[in-house]
Amino acid sequence: MHENRETFPAPEPKFDTGRTVKAISHKTVVHAGKESDPGIVPMNQPNKVGRRPIAEAGEGRLGAKENSSPSNLSPTQSGKRRSQGLWGVRQAARRNPKTRFTTLLHHLTVPLLRDCFYALKRQAAPGVDGMRWKEYEQQLETRLVDLHRRIHRGAYRAKPSRRVYIPKPDGRLRPLGIAALEDKIVQQAVVVLLNQIYEEDFLGFSYGFRPGRGPHAALDALNVAIERMPVKWVLDADIRGFFDHVDHEWTLKFVQHRVADRRILRLIRKWLRAGASEDGQWSETKVGTPQGAVMTA
């Protein structure tokens, strides 16, 4: 699946935003600067394998040399890989699964946008803006500062995805949506923010589109589980036309269980409703989301 999508390992935020996190909780949460938590992938110990879900029981094998996609980011001069502010978001999400975060957008900084830009594929096809990675890099700092200002004053506008088709093994065509370069950058930055929350919510046997994980790691865990447990059935299931039928309002309602920052929700809504452009003709998207987008895929 991954060869057909513009999905990348989420870049590790590196810079300190210098601000605390405000969240709706049963008690006030105060965040102090500390070192980042060591690992993203949970390491479950299958003490009672027979009573645990198969894939999760197999996770005990995953170690430092798991099959994960390497990050495209280079370390900062200070050597820090995670901003203290985002560390606070993650700790708050870990402490209380019911916390709703009211202020997240201030963590979206120029350094984070820069990290996300360098995490993109250099040779990726351009979107409707025609902008390529190398061209954008020529005036990178000026462009990122301007993009940052537009985001925070509400002037950022999402562009429609450029629709292309690629052949499927069965002869049919798979529609893909290629986002404009700046949309990819901002989407990747929001993914970094949301990962701080949802990486604390995901179960250990979840492998789809998560940082540091991929199909090879999932197969490795499944293989270990099959070897250790008396497995009689393996079910392979898929949802037909899932991306074409995603309900926008239900998606936003689901996100609101954890995210109460209206500016973040507004960004997600913009991407869902940006529409698609095919042969110069724009079409509205009232339902569904384009496959291939950084955020919505």
Tab-separated table of C-alpha atoms in Angstrom:
chain	number	residue	atom	x	y	z
A	1	MET	CA	0.000	0.000	0.000
A	2	HIS	CA	2.774	2.421	0.842
A	3	GLU	CA	4.187	2.706	-2.647
A	4	ASN	CA	1.040	4.485	-3.811
A	5	ARG	CA	0.777	7.083	-1.065
A	6	GLU	CA	2.505	10.293	-0.133
A	7	THR	CA	2.968	9.147	3.468
A	8	PHE	CA	6.218	9.596	5.309
A	9	PRO	CA	7.698	8.941	8.725
A	10	ALA	CA	6.452	11.789	10.883
A	11	PRO	CA	9.386	14.103	11.594
A	12	GLU	CA	10.488	14.425	15.160
A	13	PRO	CA	9.926	17.970	16.425
A	14	LYS	CA	13.183	19.496	17.593
A	15	PHE	CA	12.661	22.958	18.927
A	16	ASP	CA	11.337	24.304	22.211
A	17	THR	CA	8.260	26.411	21.755
A	18	GLY	CA	8.678	27.850	25.241
A	19	ARG	CA	4.985	27.598	26.009
A	20	THR	CA	2.941	25.268	28.130
A	21	VAL	CA	0.000	23.198	27.045
A	22	LYS	CA	-3.544	24.155	27.942
A	23	ALA	CA	-5.948	21.275	28.198
A	24	ILE	CA	-9.426	20.634	29.481
A	25	SER	CA	-8.975	18.114	32.292
A	26	HIS	CA	-10.191	17.250	35.763
A	27	LYS	CA	-7.222	19.125	37.175
A	28	THR	CA	-4.737	21.717	35.992
A	29	VAL	CA	-1.775	20.203	34.166
A	30	VAL	CA	1.620	21.867	34.492
A	31	HIS	CA	4.413	20.801	32.161
A	32	ALA	CA	8.073	21.103	33.021
A	33	GLY	CA	10.882	20.628	30.538
A	34	LYS	CA	12.345	17.126	30.630
A	35	GLU	CA	14.017	14.681	28.297
A	36	SER	CA	11.801	13.100	25.691
A	37	ASP	CA	10.299	9.705	26.305
A	38	PRO	CA	12.535	7.032	24.743
A	39	GLY	CA	10.421	5.016	22.363
A	40	ILE	CA	7.293	5.352	20.272
A	41	VAL	CA	6.655	1.647	19.703
A	42	PRO	CA	5.228	0.020	22.847
A	43	MET	CA	7.130	-3.068	23.935
A	44	ASN	CA	4.591	-5.483	25.388
A	45	GLN	CA	5.733	-8.459	27.404
A	46	PRO	CA	3.620	-11.523	26.507
A	47	ASN	CA	3.583	-13.157	29.956
A	48	LYS	CA	0.191	-14.740	29.329
A	49	VAL	CA	0.243	-15.093	25.599
A	50	GLY	CA	-2.759	-17.361	25.437
A	51	ARG	CA	-5.080	-14.644	26.777
A	52	ARG	CA	-3.840	-11.739	24.676
A	53	PRO	CA	-4.605	-10.622	21.117
A	54	ILE	CA	-2.354	-12.379	18.642
A	55	ALA	CA	-0.591	-9.418	17.065
A	56	GLU	CA	0.024	-7.701	20.401
A	57	ALA	CA	1.498	-10.841	21.901
A	58	GLY	CA	4.011	-10.975	19.071
A	59	GLU	CA	5.324	-7.523	19.847
A	60	GLY	CA	7.773	-8.800	22.398
A	61	ARG	CA	10.142	-9.574	19.560
A	62	LEU	CA	10.376	-6.017	18.272
A	63	GLY	CA	13.627	-4.484	19.378
A	64	ALA	CA	16.016	-1.759	18.354
A	65	LYS	CA	16.477	-3.292	14.908
A	66	GLU	CA	12.843	-3.454	13.900
A	67	ASN	CA	11.791	-2.835	10.328
A	68	SER	CA	10.940	0.826	10.566
A	69	SER	CA	11.372	3.632	8.091
A	70	PRO	CA	14.324	5.897	8.937
A	71	SER	CA	13.717	9.573	9.535
A	72	ASN	CA	14.876	12.009	6.875
A	73	LEU	CA	15.679	14.613	9.498
A	74	SER	CA	19.114	15.616	10.693
A	75	PRO	CA	19.697	16.403	14.369
A	76	THR	CA	19.760	20.010	15.483
A	77	GLN	CA	22.875	21.735	16.790
A	78	SER	CA	21.684	21.195	20.347
A	79	GLY	CA	21.169	17.498	19.634
A	80	LYS	CA	17.557	17.582	20.843
A	81	ARG	CA	15.068	15.599	18.782
A	82	ARG	CA	11.843	16.751	20.422
A	83	SER	CA	10.519	20.109	21.526
A	84	GLN	CA	9.796	20.470	25.222
A	85	GLY	CA	6.341	21.837	24.391
A	86	LEU	CA	5.383	18.794	22.353
A	87	TRP	CA	6.850	16.600	25.051
A	88	GLY	CA	4.341	18.244	27.387
A	89	VAL	CA	1.491	17.438	24.990
A	90	ARG	CA	2.536	13.803	24.925
A	91	GLN	CA	2.819	13.571	28.698
A	92	ALA	CA	-0.615	15.142	29.162
A	93	ALA	CA	-2.119	12.689	26.672
A	94	ARG	CA	-0.436	9.814	28.475
A	95	ARG	CA	-1.647	10.859	31.920
A	96	ASN	CA	-5.292	11.318	31.008
A	97	PRO	CA	-6.922	9.595	28.003
A	98	LYS	CA	-9.876	11.984	28.289
A	99	THR	CA	-7.881	15.213	28.083
A	100	ARG	CA	-9.008	17.528	25.271
A	101	PHE	CA	-6.308	19.877	24.038
A	102	THR	CA	-7.474	23.447	23.521
A	103	THR	CA	-4.211	25.057	22.322
A	104	LEU	CA	-2.037	23.134	19.896
A	105	LEU	CA	-1.437	25.472	16.981
A	106	HIS	CA	1.226	27.509	18.797
A	107	HIS	CA	3.453	24.421	18.580
A	108	LEU	CA	3.381	24.779	14.796
A	109	THR	CA	6.560	26.821	14.413
A	110	VAL	CA	8.885	27.762	11.571
A	111	PRO	CA	11.467	25.159	12.717
A	112	LEU	CA	8.787	22.476	12.695
A	113	LEU	CA	7.689	23.524	9.198
A	114	ARG	CA	11.322	23.328	8.106
A	115	ASP	CA	11.652	19.805	9.513
A	116	CYS	CA	8.484	18.752	7.726
A	117	PHE	CA	9.711	20.214	4.434
A	118	TYR	CA	12.906	18.184	4.601
A	119	ALA	CA	10.905	15.056	5.435
A	120	LEU	CA	9.073	15.251	2.086
A	121	LYS	CA	10.161	13.292	-0.951
A	122	ARG	CA	12.437	15.390	-3.133
A	123	GLN	CA	11.266	13.918	-6.427
A	124	ALA	CA	7.533	13.820	-5.717
A	125	ALA	CA	5.176	14.989	-8.437
A	126	PRO	CA	3.892	18.566	-8.040
A	127	GLY	CA	0.334	19.473	-7.149
A	128	VAL	CA	-1.907	22.078	-8.745
A	129	ASP	CA	0.582	24.811	-7.782
A	130	GLY	CA	3.277	23.250	-9.979
A	131	MET	CA	5.823	23.832	-7.199
A	132	ARG	CA	8.609	21.282	-6.844
A	133	TRP	CA	10.740	20.594	-3.798
A	134	LYS	CA	13.992	21.988	-5.246
A	135	GLU	CA	12.328	25.186	-6.385
A	136	TYR	CA	10.725	25.791	-2.972
A	137	GLU	CA	14.045	25.230	-1.232
A	138	GLN	CA	15.700	28.097	-3.098
A	139	GLN	CA	13.908	30.663	-0.899
A	140	LEU	CA	13.021	28.294	1.905
A	141	GLU	CA	13.308	30.536	4.967
A	142	THR	CA	11.383	33.404	3.397
A	143	ARG	CA	8.662	31.047	2.192
A	144	LEU	CA	8.354	29.269	5.542
A	145	VAL	CA	8.125	32.514	7.519
A	146	ASP	CA	5.369	33.708	5.186
A	147	LEU	CA	3.580	30.344	5.425
A	148	HIS	CA	3.825	30.422	9.225
A	149	ARG	CA	2.302	33.902	9.352
A	150	ARG	CA	-0.562	32.938	7.066
A	151	ILE	CA	-1.359	29.878	9.176
A	152	HIS	CA	-1.480	31.769	12.451
A	153	ARG	CA	-3.506	34.721	11.204
A	154	GLY	CA	-6.000	32.469	9.432
A	155	ALA	CA	-5.003	33.494	5.902
A	156	TYR	CA	-3.730	30.062	4.838
A	157	ARG	CA	-5.889	28.499	2.125
A	158	ALA	CA	-5.748	24.839	1.162
A	159	LYS	CA	-5.451	24.126	-2.557
A	160	PRO	CA	-7.344	21.317	-4.297
A	161	SER	CA	-5.536	18.049	-4.890
A	162	ARG	CA	-4.410	17.208	-8.396
A	163	ARG	CA	-6.118	13.954	-9.323
A	164	VAL	CA	-4.129	11.289	-11.147
A	165	TYR	CA	-4.746	7.605	-11.744
A	166	ILE	CA	-2.415	4.654	-11.372
A	167	PRO	CA	-3.136	1.087	-12.531
A	168	LYS	CA	-4.077	-1.573	-9.980
A	169	PRO	CA	-3.042	-5.235	-10.285
A	170	ASP	CA	-6.584	-6.198	-11.321
A	171	GLY	CA	-6.539	-3.751	-14.237
A	172	ARG	CA	-8.630	-1.041	-12.621
A	173	LEU	CA	-7.361	2.469	-11.909
A	174	ARG	CA	-6.686	3.828	-8.428
A	175	PRO	CA	-7.343	7.585	-8.026
A	176	LEU	CA	-4.676	9.491	-6.127
A	177	GLY	CA	-4.717	13.078	-4.911
A	178	ILE	CA	-1.437	15.005	-5.108
A	179	ALA	CA	-1.474	17.938	-2.714
A	180	ALA	CA	0.293	21.243	-3.309
A	181	LEU	CA	3.730	21.440	-1.708
A	182	GLU	CA	2.783	23.927	1.013
A	183	ASP	CA	-0.263	21.842	1.875
A	184	LYS	CA	2.017	18.834	2.321
A	185	ILE	CA	4.262	20.805	4.662
A	186	VAL	CA	1.404	22.052	6.841
A	187	GLN	CA	-0.328	18.674	6.844
A	188	GLN	CA	2.877	16.972	7.953
A	189	ALA	CA	3.289	19.515	10.761
A	190	VAL	CA	-0.258	18.880	12.005
A	191	VAL	CA	0.405	15.134	11.828
A	192	VAL	CA	3.402	15.671	14.132
A	193	LEU	CA	1.185	17.530	16.606
A	194	LEU	CA	-1.580	14.945	16.549
A	195	ASN	CA	0.881	12.062	16.845
A	196	GLN	CA	1.864	13.321	20.279
A	197	ILE	CA	-1.708	12.609	21.363
A	198	TYR	CA	-2.784	9.579	19.391
A	199	GLU	CA	0.443	7.618	19.802
A	200	GLU	CA	-0.575	7.365	23.461
A	201	ASP	CA	-4.023	6.071	22.495
A	202	PHE	CA	-3.193	3.444	19.871
A	203	LEU	CA	-3.027	-0.182	20.935
A	204	GLY	CA	0.224	-2.058	20.729
A	205	PHE	CA	-0.865	-4.208	17.794
A	206	SER	CA	-1.753	-1.206	15.600
A	207	TYR	CA	0.739	-0.731	12.763
A	208	GLY	CA	-1.018	1.278	10.055
A	209	PHE	CA	0.507	4.640	9.123
A	210	ARG	CA	2.287	5.206	12.422
A	211	PRO	CA	5.781	6.693	12.885
A	212	GLY	CA	8.491	4.080	13.128
A	213	ARG	CA	6.163	1.298	12.028
A	214	GLY	CA	5.218	-0.388	8.805
A	215	PRO	CA	4.035	-3.610	7.175
A	216	HIS	CA	7.336	-5.395	7.791
A	217	ALA	CA	7.059	-4.854	11.538
A	218	ALA	CA	3.440	-6.025	11.457
A	219	LEU	CA	4.405	-9.190	9.591
A	220	ASP	CA	7.220	-9.813	12.039
A	221	ALA	CA	4.837	-9.569	15.006
A	222	LEU	CA	2.278	-11.766	13.248
A	223	ASN	CA	4.930	-14.375	12.495
A	224	VAL	CA	6.006	-14.525	16.137
A	225	ALA	CA	2.381	-14.797	17.296
A	226	ILE	CA	1.670	-17.651	14.881
A	227	GLU	CA	4.759	-19.510	16.050
A	228	ARG	CA	3.864	-19.111	19.740
A	229	MET	CA	0.128	-19.646	19.672
A	230	PRO	CA	-2.128	-22.412	18.320
A	231	VAL	CA	-3.495	-20.301	15.453
A	232	LYS	CA	-6.146	-21.988	13.304
A	233	TRP	CA	-7.493	-19.043	11.307
A	234	VAL	CA	-5.965	-16.000	9.614
A	235	LEU	CA	-8.520	-13.443	8.414
A	236	ASP	CA	-7.601	-11.034	5.625
A	237	ALA	CA	-10.165	-8.226	5.376
A	238	ASP	CA	-10.400	-4.855	3.689
A	239	ILE	CA	-12.951	-2.046	3.521
A	240	ARG	CA	-14.174	-1.501	-0.016
A	241	GLY	CA	-13.888	2.088	-1.202
A	242	PHE	CA	-12.999	3.364	2.263
A	243	PHE	CA	-11.307	6.607	1.210
A	244	ASP	CA	-14.122	7.423	-1.197
A	245	HIS	CA	-16.759	7.289	1.535
A	246	VAL	CA	-15.133	8.958	4.554
A	247	ASP	CA	-17.736	11.158	6.242
A	248	HIS	CA	-16.229	14.603	6.901
A	249	GLU	CA	-18.429	15.523	9.850
A	250	TRP	CA	-17.959	12.212	11.642
A	251	THR	CA	-14.217	12.467	11.092
A	252	LEU	CA	-14.140	15.886	12.743
A	253	LYS	CA	-16.366	14.695	15.592
A	254	PHE	CA	-13.978	11.851	16.224
A	255	VAL	CA	-10.978	14.184	16.309
A	256	GLN	CA	-12.811	16.461	18.735
A	257	HIS	CA	-12.761	13.732	21.376
A	258	ARG	CA	-9.124	14.725	21.913
A	259	VAL	CA	-8.618	18.014	20.059
A	260	ALA	CA	-10.554	21.131	21.032
A	261	ASP	CA	-8.303	23.675	19.293
A	262	ARG	CA	-10.652	25.232	16.739
A	263	ARG	CA	-7.751	26.375	14.577
A	264	ILE	CA	-6.490	22.805	14.151
A	265	LEU	CA	-10.011	21.586	13.415
A	266	ARG	CA	-10.406	24.383	10.865
A	267	LEU	CA	-7.230	23.271	9.072
A	268	ILE	CA	-8.475	19.689	8.865
A	269	ARG	CA	-11.828	20.888	7.547
A	270	LYS	CA	-10.074	22.956	4.863
A	271	TRP	CA	-8.163	19.922	3.606
A	272	LEU	CA	-11.255	17.735	3.572
A	273	ARG	CA	-13.205	20.307	1.562
A	274	ALA	CA	-10.440	21.564	-0.718
A	275	GLY	CA	-11.784	19.506	-3.602
A	276	ALA	CA	-9.915	17.947	-6.505
A	277	SER	CA	-8.661	19.229	-9.830
A	278	GLU	CA	-8.673	16.976	-12.887
A	279	ASP	CA	-7.755	18.293	-16.339
A	280	GLY	CA	-8.164	21.822	-15.049
A	281	GLN	CA	-11.686	21.216	-13.740
A	282	TRP	CA	-12.349	21.625	-10.015
A	283	SER	CA	-14.801	19.306	-8.295
A	284	GLU	CA	-16.176	19.648	-4.784
A	285	THR	CA	-15.587	16.931	-2.203
A	286	LYS	CA	-18.537	16.597	0.174
A	287	VAL	CA	-17.558	13.079	1.169
A	288	GLY	CA	-14.373	11.057	0.954
A	289	THR	CA	-10.729	12.030	1.095
A	290	PRO	CA	-8.008	11.762	-1.567
A	291	GLN	CA	-5.645	8.835	-1.302
A	292	GLY	CA	-2.071	9.989	-1.199
A	293	ALA	CA	-2.475	13.033	1.048
A	294	VAL	CA	-0.130	13.340	4.006
A	295	MET	CA	-2.865	14.219	6.483
A	296	THR	CA	-6.047	12.673	5.204
A	297	ALA	CA	-4.674	9.304	4.147
